[in-house]
Tab-separated table of C-alpha atoms in Angstrom:
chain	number	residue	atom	x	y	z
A	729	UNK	CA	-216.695	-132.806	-64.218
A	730	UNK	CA	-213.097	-132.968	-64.443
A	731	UNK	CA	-210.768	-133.857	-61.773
A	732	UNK	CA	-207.099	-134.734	-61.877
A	733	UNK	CA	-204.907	-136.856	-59.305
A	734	UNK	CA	-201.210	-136.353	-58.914
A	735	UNK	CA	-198.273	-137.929	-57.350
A	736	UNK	CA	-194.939	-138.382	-57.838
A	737	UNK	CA	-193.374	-140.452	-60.582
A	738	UNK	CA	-192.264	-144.145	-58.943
A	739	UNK	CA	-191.600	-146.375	-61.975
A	740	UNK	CA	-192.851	-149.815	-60.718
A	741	UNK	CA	-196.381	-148.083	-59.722
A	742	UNK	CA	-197.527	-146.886	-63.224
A	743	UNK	CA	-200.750	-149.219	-62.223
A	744	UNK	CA	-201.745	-146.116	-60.426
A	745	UNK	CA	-202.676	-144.318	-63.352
A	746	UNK	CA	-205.122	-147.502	-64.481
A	747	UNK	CA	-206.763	-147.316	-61.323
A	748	UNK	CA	-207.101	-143.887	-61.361
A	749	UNK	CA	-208.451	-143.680	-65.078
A	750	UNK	CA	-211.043	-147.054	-63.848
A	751	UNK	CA	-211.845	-144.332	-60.517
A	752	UNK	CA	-212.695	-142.140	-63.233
A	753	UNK	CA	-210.366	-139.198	-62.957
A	754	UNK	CA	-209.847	-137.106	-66.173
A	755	UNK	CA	-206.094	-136.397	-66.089
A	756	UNK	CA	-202.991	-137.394	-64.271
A	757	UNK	CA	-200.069	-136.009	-63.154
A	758	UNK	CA	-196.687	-136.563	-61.657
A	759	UNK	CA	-193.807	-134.582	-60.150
A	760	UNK	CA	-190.451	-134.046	-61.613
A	761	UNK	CA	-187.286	-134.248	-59.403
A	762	UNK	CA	-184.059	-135.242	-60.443
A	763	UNK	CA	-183.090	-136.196	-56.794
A	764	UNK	CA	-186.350	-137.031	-55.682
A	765	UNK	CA	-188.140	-139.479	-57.791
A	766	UNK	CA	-188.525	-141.654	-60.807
A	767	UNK	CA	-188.298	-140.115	-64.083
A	768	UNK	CA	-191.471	-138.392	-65.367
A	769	UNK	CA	-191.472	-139.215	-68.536
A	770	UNK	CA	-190.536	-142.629	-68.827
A	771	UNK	CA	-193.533	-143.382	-65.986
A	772	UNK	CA	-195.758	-141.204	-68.424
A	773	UNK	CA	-194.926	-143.443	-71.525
A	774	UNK	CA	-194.996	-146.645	-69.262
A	775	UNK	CA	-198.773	-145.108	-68.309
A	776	UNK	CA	-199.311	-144.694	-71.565
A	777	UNK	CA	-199.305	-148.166	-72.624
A	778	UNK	CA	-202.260	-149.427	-70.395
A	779	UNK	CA	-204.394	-146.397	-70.428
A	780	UNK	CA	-207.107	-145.222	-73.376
A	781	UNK	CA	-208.696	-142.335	-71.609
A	782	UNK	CA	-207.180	-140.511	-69.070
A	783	UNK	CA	-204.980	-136.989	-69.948
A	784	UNK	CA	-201.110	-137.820	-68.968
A	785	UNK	CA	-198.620	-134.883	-68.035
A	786	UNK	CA	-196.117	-133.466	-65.607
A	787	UNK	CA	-197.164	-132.100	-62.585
A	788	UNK	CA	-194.582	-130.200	-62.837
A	789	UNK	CA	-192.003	-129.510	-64.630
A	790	UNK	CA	-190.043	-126.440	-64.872
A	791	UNK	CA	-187.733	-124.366	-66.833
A	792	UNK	CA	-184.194	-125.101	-65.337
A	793	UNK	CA	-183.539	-128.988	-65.361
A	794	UNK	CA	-184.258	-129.669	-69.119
A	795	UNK	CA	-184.028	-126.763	-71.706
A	796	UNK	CA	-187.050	-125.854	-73.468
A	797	UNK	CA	-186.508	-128.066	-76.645
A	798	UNK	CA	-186.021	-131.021	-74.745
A	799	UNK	CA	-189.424	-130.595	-72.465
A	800	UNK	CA	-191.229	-129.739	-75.384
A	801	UNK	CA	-189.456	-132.945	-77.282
A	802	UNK	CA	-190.648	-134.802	-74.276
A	803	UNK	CA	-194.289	-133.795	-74.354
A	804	UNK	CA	-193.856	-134.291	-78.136
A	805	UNK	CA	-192.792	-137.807	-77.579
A	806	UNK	CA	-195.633	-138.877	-74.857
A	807	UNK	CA	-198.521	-137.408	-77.485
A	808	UNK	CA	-197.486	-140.186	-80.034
A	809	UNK	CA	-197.981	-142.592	-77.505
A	810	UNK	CA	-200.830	-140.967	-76.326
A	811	UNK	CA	-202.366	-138.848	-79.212
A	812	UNK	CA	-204.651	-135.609	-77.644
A	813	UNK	CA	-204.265	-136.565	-74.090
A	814	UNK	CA	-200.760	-135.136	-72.977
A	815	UNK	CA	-200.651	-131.941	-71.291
A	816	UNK	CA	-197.333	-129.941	-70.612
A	817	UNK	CA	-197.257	-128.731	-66.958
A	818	UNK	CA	-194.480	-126.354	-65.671
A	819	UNK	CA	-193.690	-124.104	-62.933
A	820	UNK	CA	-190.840	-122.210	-61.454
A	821	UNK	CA	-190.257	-125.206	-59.389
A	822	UNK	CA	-189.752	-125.558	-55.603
A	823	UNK	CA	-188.528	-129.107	-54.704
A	824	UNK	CA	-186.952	-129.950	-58.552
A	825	UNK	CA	-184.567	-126.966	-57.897
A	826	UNK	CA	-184.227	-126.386	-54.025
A	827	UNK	CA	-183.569	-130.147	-53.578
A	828	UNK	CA	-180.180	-129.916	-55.557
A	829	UNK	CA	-179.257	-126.355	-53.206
A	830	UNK	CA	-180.283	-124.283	-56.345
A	831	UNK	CA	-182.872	-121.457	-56.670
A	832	UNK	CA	-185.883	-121.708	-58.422
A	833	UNK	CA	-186.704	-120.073	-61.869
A	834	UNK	CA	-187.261	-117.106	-62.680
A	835	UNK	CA	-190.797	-115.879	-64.154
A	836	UNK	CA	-188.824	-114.724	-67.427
A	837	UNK	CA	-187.024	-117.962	-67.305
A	838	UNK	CA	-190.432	-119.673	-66.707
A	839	UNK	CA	-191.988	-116.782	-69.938
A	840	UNK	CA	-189.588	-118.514	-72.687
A	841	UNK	CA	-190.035	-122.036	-71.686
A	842	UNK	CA	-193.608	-121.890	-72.153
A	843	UNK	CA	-193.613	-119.829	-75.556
A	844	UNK	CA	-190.759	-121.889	-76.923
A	845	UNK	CA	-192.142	-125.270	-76.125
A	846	UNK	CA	-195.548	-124.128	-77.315
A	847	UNK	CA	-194.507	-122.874	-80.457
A	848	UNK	CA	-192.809	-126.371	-81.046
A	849	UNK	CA	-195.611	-128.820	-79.352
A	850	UNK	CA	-197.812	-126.718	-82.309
A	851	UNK	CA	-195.374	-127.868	-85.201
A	852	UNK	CA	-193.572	-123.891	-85.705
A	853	UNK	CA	-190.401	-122.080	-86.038
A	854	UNK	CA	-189.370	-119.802	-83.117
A	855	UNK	CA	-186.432	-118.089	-81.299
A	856	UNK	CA	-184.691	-120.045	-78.368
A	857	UNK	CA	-181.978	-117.706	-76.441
A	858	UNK	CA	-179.281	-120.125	-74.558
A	859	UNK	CA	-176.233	-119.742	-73.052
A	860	UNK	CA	-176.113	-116.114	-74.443
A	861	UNK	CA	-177.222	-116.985	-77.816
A	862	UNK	CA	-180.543	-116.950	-80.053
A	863	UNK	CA	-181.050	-118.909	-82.761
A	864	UNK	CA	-183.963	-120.577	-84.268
A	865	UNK	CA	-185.408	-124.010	-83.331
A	866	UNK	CA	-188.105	-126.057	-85.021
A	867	UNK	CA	-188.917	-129.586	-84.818
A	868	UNK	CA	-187.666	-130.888	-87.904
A	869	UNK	CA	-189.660	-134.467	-88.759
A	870	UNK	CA	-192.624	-132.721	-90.634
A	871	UNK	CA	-194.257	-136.287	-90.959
A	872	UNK	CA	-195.046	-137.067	-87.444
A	873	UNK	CA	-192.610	-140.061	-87.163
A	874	UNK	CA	-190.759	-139.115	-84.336
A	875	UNK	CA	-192.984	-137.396	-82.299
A	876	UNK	CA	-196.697	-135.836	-82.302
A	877	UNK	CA	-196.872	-132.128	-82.827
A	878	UNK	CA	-200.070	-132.523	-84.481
A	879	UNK	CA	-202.408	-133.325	-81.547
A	880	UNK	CA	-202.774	-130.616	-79.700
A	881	UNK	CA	-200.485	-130.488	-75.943
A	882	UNK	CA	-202.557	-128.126	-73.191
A	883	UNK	CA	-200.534	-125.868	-71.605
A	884	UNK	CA	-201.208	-126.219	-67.726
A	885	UNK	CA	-199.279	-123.728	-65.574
A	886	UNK	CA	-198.343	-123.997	-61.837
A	887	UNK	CA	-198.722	-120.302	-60.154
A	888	UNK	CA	-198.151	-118.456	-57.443
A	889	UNK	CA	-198.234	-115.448	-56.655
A	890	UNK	CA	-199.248	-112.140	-58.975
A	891	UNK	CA	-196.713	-112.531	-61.321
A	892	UNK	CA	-197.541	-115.933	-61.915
A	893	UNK	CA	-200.777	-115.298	-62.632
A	894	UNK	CA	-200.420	-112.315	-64.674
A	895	UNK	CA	-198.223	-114.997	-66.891
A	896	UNK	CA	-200.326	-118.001	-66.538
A	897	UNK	CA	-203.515	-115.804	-67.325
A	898	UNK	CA	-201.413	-114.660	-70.795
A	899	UNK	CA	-200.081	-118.285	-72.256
A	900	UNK	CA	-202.108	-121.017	-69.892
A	901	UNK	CA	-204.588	-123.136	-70.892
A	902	UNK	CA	-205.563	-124.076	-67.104
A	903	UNK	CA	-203.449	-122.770	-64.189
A	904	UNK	CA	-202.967	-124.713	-61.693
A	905	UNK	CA	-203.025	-123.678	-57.902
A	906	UNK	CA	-202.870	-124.188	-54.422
A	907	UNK	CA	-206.667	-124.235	-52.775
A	908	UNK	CA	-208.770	-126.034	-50.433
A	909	UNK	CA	-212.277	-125.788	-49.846
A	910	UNK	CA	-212.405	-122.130	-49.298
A	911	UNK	CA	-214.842	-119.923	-50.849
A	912	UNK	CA	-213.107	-116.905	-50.517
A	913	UNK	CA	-209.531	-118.095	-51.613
A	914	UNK	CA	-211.195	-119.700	-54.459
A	915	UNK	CA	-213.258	-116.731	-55.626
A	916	UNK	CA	-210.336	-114.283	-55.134
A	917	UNK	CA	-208.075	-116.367	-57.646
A	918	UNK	CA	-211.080	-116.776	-60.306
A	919	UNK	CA	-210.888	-113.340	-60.416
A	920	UNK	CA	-207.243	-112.757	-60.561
A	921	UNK	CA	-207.519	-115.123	-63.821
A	922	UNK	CA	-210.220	-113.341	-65.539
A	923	UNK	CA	-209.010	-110.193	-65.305
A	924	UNK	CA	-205.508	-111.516	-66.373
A	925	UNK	CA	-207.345	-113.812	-69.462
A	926	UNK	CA	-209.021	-109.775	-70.005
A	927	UNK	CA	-206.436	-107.618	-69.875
A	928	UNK	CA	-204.373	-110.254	-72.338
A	929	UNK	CA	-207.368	-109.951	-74.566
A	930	UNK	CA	-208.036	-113.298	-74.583
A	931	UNK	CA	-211.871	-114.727	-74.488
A	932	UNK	CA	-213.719	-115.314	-71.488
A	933	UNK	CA	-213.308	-118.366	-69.919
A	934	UNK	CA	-210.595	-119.425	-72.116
A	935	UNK	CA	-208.184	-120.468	-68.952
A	936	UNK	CA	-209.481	-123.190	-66.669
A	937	UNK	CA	-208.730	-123.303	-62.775
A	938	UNK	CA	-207.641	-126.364	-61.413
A	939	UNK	CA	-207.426	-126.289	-57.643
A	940	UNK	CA	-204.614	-128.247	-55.701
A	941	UNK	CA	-205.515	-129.165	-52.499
A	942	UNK	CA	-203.973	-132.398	-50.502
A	943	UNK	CA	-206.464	-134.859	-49.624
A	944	UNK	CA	-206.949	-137.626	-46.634
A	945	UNK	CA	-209.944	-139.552	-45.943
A	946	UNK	CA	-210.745	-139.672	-42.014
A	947	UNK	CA	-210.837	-143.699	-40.877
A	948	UNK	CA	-213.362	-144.353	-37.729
A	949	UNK	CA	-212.067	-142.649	-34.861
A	950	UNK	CA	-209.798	-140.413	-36.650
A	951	UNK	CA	-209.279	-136.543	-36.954
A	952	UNK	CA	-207.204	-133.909	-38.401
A	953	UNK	CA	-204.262	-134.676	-36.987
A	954	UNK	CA	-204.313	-138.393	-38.240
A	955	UNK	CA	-205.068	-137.092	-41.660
A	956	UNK	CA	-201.859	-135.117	-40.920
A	957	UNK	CA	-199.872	-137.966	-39.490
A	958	UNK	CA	-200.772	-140.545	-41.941
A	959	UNK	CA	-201.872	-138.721	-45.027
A	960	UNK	CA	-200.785	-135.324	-46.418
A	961	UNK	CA	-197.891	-134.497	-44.499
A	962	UNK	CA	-196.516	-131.009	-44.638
A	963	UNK	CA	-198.355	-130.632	-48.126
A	964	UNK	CA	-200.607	-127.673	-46.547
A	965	UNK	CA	-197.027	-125.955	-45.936
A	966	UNK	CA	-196.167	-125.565	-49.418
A	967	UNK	CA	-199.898	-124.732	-49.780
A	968	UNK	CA	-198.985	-121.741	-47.082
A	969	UNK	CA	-195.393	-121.042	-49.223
A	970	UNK	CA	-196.857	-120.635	-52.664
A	971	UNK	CA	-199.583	-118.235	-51.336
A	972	UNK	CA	-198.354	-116.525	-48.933
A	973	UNK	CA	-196.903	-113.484	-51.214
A	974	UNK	CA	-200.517	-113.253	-52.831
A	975	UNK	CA	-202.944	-113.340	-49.692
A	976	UNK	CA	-200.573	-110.679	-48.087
A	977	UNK	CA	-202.182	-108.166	-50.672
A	978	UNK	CA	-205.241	-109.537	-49.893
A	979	UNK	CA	-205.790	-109.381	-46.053
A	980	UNK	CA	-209.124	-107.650	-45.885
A	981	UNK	CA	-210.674	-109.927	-48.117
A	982	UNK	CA	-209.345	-113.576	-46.597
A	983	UNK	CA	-209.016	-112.059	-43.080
A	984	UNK	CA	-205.738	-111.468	-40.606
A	985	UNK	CA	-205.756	-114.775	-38.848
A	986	UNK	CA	-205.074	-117.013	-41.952
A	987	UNK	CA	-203.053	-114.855	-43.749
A	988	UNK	CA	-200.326	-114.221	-40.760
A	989	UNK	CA	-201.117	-118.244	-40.120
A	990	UNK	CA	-199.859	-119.067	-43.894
A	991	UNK	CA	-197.063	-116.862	-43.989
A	992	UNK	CA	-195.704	-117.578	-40.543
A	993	UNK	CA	-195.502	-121.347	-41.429
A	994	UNK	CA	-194.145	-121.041	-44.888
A	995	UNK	CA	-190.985	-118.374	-42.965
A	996	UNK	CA	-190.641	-121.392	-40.341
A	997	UNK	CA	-190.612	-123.934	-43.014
A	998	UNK	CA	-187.842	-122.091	-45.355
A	999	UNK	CA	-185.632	-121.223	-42.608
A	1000	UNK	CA	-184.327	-117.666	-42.107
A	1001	UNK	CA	-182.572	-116.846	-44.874
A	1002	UNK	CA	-180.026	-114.083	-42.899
A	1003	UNK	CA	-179.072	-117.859	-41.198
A	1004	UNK	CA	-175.321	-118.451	-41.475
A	1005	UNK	CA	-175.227	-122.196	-40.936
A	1006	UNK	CA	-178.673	-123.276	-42.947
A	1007	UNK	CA	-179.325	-126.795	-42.449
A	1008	UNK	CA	-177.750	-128.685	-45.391
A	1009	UNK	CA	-180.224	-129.173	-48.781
A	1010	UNK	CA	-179.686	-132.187	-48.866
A	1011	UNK	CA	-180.768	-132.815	-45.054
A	1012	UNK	CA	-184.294	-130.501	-45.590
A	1013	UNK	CA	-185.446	-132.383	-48.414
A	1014	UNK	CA	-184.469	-135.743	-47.728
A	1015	UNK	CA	-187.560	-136.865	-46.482
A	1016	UNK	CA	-189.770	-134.853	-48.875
A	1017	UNK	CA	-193.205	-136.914	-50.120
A	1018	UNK	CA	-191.917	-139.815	-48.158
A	1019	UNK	CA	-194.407	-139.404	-44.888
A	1020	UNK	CA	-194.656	-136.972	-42.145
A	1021	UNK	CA	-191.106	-135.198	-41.340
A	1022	UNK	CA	-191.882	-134.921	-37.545
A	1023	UNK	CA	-189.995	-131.703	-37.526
A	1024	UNK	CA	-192.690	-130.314	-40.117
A	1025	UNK	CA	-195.421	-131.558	-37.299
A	1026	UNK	CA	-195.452	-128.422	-34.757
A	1027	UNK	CA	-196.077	-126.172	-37.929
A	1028	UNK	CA	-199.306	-127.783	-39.279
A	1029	UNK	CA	-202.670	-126.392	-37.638
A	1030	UNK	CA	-205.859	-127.056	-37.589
A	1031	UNK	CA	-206.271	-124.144	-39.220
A	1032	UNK	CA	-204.226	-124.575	-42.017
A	1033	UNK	CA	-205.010	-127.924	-42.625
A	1034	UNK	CA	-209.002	-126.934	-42.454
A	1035	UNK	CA	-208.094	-123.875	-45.660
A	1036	UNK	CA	-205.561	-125.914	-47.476
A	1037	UNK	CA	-206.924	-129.582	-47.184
A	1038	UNK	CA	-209.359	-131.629	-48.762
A	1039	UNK	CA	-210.112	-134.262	-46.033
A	1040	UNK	CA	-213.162	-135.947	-43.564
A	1041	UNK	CA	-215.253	-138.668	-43.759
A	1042	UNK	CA	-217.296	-139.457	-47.309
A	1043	UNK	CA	-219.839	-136.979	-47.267
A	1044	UNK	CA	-217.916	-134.828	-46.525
A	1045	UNK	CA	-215.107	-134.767	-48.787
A	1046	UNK	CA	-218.080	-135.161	-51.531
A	1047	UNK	CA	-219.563	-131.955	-49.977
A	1048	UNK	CA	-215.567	-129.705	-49.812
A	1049	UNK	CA	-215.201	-130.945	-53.397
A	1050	UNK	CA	-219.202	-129.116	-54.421
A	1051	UNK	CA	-217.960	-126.279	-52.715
A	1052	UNK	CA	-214.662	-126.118	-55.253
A	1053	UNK	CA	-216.493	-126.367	-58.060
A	1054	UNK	CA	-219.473	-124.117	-57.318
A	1055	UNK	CA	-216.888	-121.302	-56.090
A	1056	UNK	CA	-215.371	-121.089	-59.205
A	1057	UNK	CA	-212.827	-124.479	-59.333
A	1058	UNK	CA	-213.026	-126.003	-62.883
A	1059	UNK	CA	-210.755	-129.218	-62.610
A	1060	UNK	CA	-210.297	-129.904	-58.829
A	1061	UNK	CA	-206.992	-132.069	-57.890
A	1062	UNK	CA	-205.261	-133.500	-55.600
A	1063	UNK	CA	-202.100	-134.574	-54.884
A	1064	UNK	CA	-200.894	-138.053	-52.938
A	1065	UNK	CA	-198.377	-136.754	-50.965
A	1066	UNK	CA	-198.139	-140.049	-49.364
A	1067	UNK	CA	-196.736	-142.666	-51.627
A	1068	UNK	CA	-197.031	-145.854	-49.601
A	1069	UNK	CA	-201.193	-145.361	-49.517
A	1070	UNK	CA	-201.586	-144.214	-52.811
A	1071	UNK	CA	-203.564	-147.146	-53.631
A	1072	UNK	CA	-205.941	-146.301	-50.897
A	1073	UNK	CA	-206.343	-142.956	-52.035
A	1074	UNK	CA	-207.103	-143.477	-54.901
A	1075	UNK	CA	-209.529	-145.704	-54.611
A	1076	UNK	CA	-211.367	-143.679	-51.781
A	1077	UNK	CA	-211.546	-140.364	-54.506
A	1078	UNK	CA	-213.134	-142.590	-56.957
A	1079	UNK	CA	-215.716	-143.955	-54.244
A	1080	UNK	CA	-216.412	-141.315	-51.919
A	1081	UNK	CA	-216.326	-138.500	-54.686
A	1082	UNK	CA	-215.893	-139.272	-58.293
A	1083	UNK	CA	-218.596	-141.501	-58.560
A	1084	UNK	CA	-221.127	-139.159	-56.276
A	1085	UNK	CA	-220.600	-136.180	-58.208
C-alpha cells in the first residue's frame, strides 16, 4: 500500500525524509511558501542525496509564484537527482498566495500550468501565454544533461471543490484531497473522480486518490483536544475551507450537521470578507504550521476533528487508516502540521500503521 507523509520544507531537517523512507512511506512531500518556509526544492534535492526509494515532490506548489517553465525546470532538475521518483504537485494555493495578501489562482491559471509543465517534464514543444503573449517553449538540452525529462514526473493535483475535480479528473495522475476517516466523504469523492476520469475519456482507474487528513497519536491520558493542542493545529480548518463549497451540494448525502459545521468554521476562519479593517496578512498567517494559534482554538470541534483527522491510540489509527483504503482511498497521507514533533510523528506512522498494514 502506498502512503505519503508531508510537511513543510525546513532545510536543516531533510533527515526527515530518511526516516520516513526507513518508516516505509512511499512518497514525500513538502509545502511551498515564499514567506513561510524553506525552499522546496533545494530541501527536495538535499533529500535526494540520502534517499534510494522514496517518491520526492511538492506538496504543493502552484501556478502564481514560479511560471510554468520554471516549476516544470524544477521538477526537471530533482528527476536527475532522483530518476522516476519525482512527482510535480500543484494547486491553486491557499497559504503560498494569501500569506503575501494576494489571491489564489485561478482554475484556468492552475489549467496551463499543468499542461505546460507536462508537456515539458515529457521532453515536447508547447504554447506558454505570459504577460499577454504566446510563444512556444521547449526544453532545449535533448541529451539529458541538464535535467531529466526522460523519467517520467506524476502529475499529483491538489483539489477542491467541483471545478477542481472536473480538472484534476482531466490531466491528474492522483488528486490529492482533504479526507479523514469518513466513509461517506471518501466514497462521494471516488465518485466525483471516476465520473470526471469518464467523462474525459480516460481509462478506469487511471487517477489515484490520495486522501489528506492531519494526524496525532493520543499519549496515555490524552484526548482530542490534546491531539488538537499539541498536534494538528487548525489543520482540520483548512480541511473545512477546501470542502466546504463541495459538501454544500452534497448535504443529503454527508448530512446537515457536518456540512453547516465545515462551512461555518472555514467563514470564521477567513474573516468576513464585507470587513473594512481585515486583520493584516501578515498578522493571520504569521503563526501558520508553527503550533496551535489559540485564536484558531474555539473553532476546532470534536466534530470536525473526528471527520477531518486521523488520530487515537495505535489500533486505532491502524483501524481509521483500513477504513481509507477500503472506502475507496488509494495513497492515504498525512500532513505534520506540527514541525517541532515531526520526528515523533513520523516514527509513530511507521510503527503504529505502516508496518501493521
Amino acid at each position: 500500500m502506498e502512503f505519503c507523509v508531508g510537511t513543510c520544507a525546513k532545510i536543516d531537517s531533510v533527515g526527515l525524509v530518511k526516516q520516513a523512507e526507513d518508516a516505509g512511506a512511499t512518497h514525500f512531500g513538502v509545502g511551498d511558501g515564499p514567506l513561510l518556509f524553506s525552499d522546496p526544492y533545494q530541501y527536495l534535492a538535499l533529500a535526494s542525496q540520502q534517499t534510494s526509494t522514496i517518491n520526492l515532490g511538492t506538496w504543493v506548489t502552484n501556478p502564481l509564484t514560479r511560471i510554468a517553465p520554471v516549476t516544470a525546470n524544477s521538477h526537471a532538475t530533482l528527476n536527475a537527482l532522483a530518476p522516476g521518483r519525482t512527482f510535480m504537485g500543484i494547486g491553486t494555493a491557499n497559504n503560498a498566495l494569501r500569506s503575501m495578501g494576494s489571491k489564489p489562482a485561478t482554475i484556468k491559471d492552475l489549467d496551463q500550468a499543468i499542461r505546460v509543465g507536462q508537456k515539458l517534464m515529457a521532453g515536447e514543444r508547447t504554447e506558454f501565454t505570459w504577460r499577454g503573449e504566446t510563444r512556444e517553449v521547449e526544453f532545449l538540452d535533448h541529451n539529458g544533461y541538464w535535467y531529466n525529462d526522460s523519467d517520467p514526473i506524476k502529475t499529483w493535483i491538489a483539489a477542491g471543490g467541483p471545478r477542481g475535480l472536473r480538472l484534476a479528473a482531466q490531466t491528474a495522475d492522483v488528486i490529492c484531497y482533504c479526507l479523514g476517516p469518513q466513509p461517506e466523504m471518501i466514497q462521494l469523492i471516488r465518485r466525483e473522480i471516476d465520473k470526471g476520469v469518464a467523462d474525459a475519456g480516460r481509462p478506469p482507474g487511471s487517477v489515484k486518490l490520495a486522501g489528506l487528513a492531519w494526524f496525532y497519536q493520543l499519549e496515555n491520558g490524552e484526548d482530542w483536544q490534546d491531539a488538537v493542542d499539541n498536534g494538528f493545529g487548525s489543520g482540520p480548518i483548512s480541511s473545512c475551507i477546501t470542502n466546504s463549497g463541495l459538501m454544500a451540494q452534497h448535504v443529503e448525502e454527508l448530512g446537515q450537521p457536518i456540512v453547516d459545521a465545515s462551512t461555518k468554521a472555514a467563514m470564521a476562519y477567513l474573516g468576513d470578507p464585507n470587513d473594512p479593517n481585515p486583520p493584516h496578512h501578515l498578522d493571520v498567517w504569521s503563526k501558520y504550521l508553527r503550533g496551535l494559534d489559540p485564536s484558531h482554538r474555539p473553532l476546532i470541534t470534536k466534530e470536525l476533528v473526528d471527520y477531518w483527522c486521523l488520530y487515537g491510540t495505535p489500533d486505532q489509527l491502524l483501524e481509521k487508516t483500513q477504513l481509507m483504503y477500503e472506502n475507496g482511498v488509494d495513497i492515504v497521507s498525512v500532513f505534520i502540521s506540527n514541525p517541532f514533533r515531526a520526528t515523533t510523528d513520523i516514527d509513530n506512522i511507521g510503527n503504529s500503521i505502516i508496518a501493521r498494514l
